[in-house]
Structure formats: C-alpha cells, structure tokens
C-alpha cells in the first residue's frame, strides 16, 4: 500500500526512535549510498534528558568500579601486612634466646641435686633477672653457710647482663639426702632486639629424685667390682653429654 507524502514531498519513517526521511533512502538499484554508522544509530534522536541519564549511569558504574578497586587494594595491603608480621614473628621465635631452669641429679655424687639454668636459644639473652620462690630473707647472713639456698640467692641477687647461647650455670641445691622442697624459678630477660621474655618453672624434686635404676651390689668380687667401674664410667659419660 503506498504511503502518503509529506507536505515537503518527502516521506518520513520512524524506527526505534530514529527519524529518517526518504532522502536517506537509497534509490532503487543502489546499495545504500547514504547509511548511518553504529554511533549515529545509538545517539541519533537522544534528548538532553537521555544524555543526563546516560551520564549518571556511566558515573555510577565508574564509582562502583573505583570503590571495588579501592577495596581490593585494602585487602591486598592487609594480607601483605599480616604475612610480613607472621614472617617477623616466626623469625623472632626461631632466633630468640630461651632460658631454662631445671633440677638435675649429680650422677657422680650420690644424693646430690643441682639447680641448673641454661640458655637453649640461638641468641644472647640480655639483662637476665632470676627470681626464686620461696624468696630469700631480708638478711642473707641469717642463713648458715651449709644452707645451699644461701649461695643460690647470692648468685642471682643481681642481673646478668649477657648470657650467651649454651652457657650453663649450676649450683648444688641438695647435698646428700637433705630434704628438698619444690621451688619456682622465674627468669625475666631480653632478646637482642629488645623484646622482653618471662619464663616460669615450677621445679618439684620428685620429678628427679624418684628416678629408678639398676645398680650392682657392693661386693669384693672382681667381676662385680668391674661392673661398678662400668657404672661409674657410664655416669661420667652422661654428665659430659648433659653439658
């Protein structure tokens, strides 16, 4: 059905908001000499309101993308910081000094017990303060010289400025078969980087003195005497290895 002409002699077509007249239509036998590009098809016929709405949408998309990028940067920085902190703490744990207090039997002296402090860590311990419970009396001279605790209190009365790795200090805390009561040793010290540590050890004599072993009987028989010599040599070896 033929379409009516407009007053100007041109026909007008409407398709999806695009206004065209017949001057844009290619004559018969041609292949569209007058065509619209992709951008022209998208933008032709958009009003000012459409442009404002389009700009608002584009701005919102940009804002969301920027916010997501900022969140990603924050998360990445947090993970990196946490990883760095964990790495530092792991390195400090592997290289820190470790002060240990223990009771130890003197293998070559029957019934004798030692209190031993040693740095088992990989670095120097600084400003080492050793506290012992029960505490010393106000006046150490009140304790007799044969009281082993007197010498222990005096030895650790002042801080030790530098304690090298592997260095061991020991004192007799029980001679013969005297009564030995539990004690608590608290060691406060610093690492090379200034980090402060505090270790507490509850030392009960039963953990050491209740050890059982097999010993040869006292005898004048040559074979058993040799066995006793072997026992003494073994005790000596254990002492050397423990130090």
Coordinates of C-alpha atoms in Angstrom, one line a residue, residues 211-215:
X211 CA 64.0 -42.0 89.1
X212 CA 64.8 -45.7 89.4
X213 CA 67.8 -47.6 88.1
X214 CA 69.6 -50.8 88.4
X215 CA 72.9 -50.8 90.4

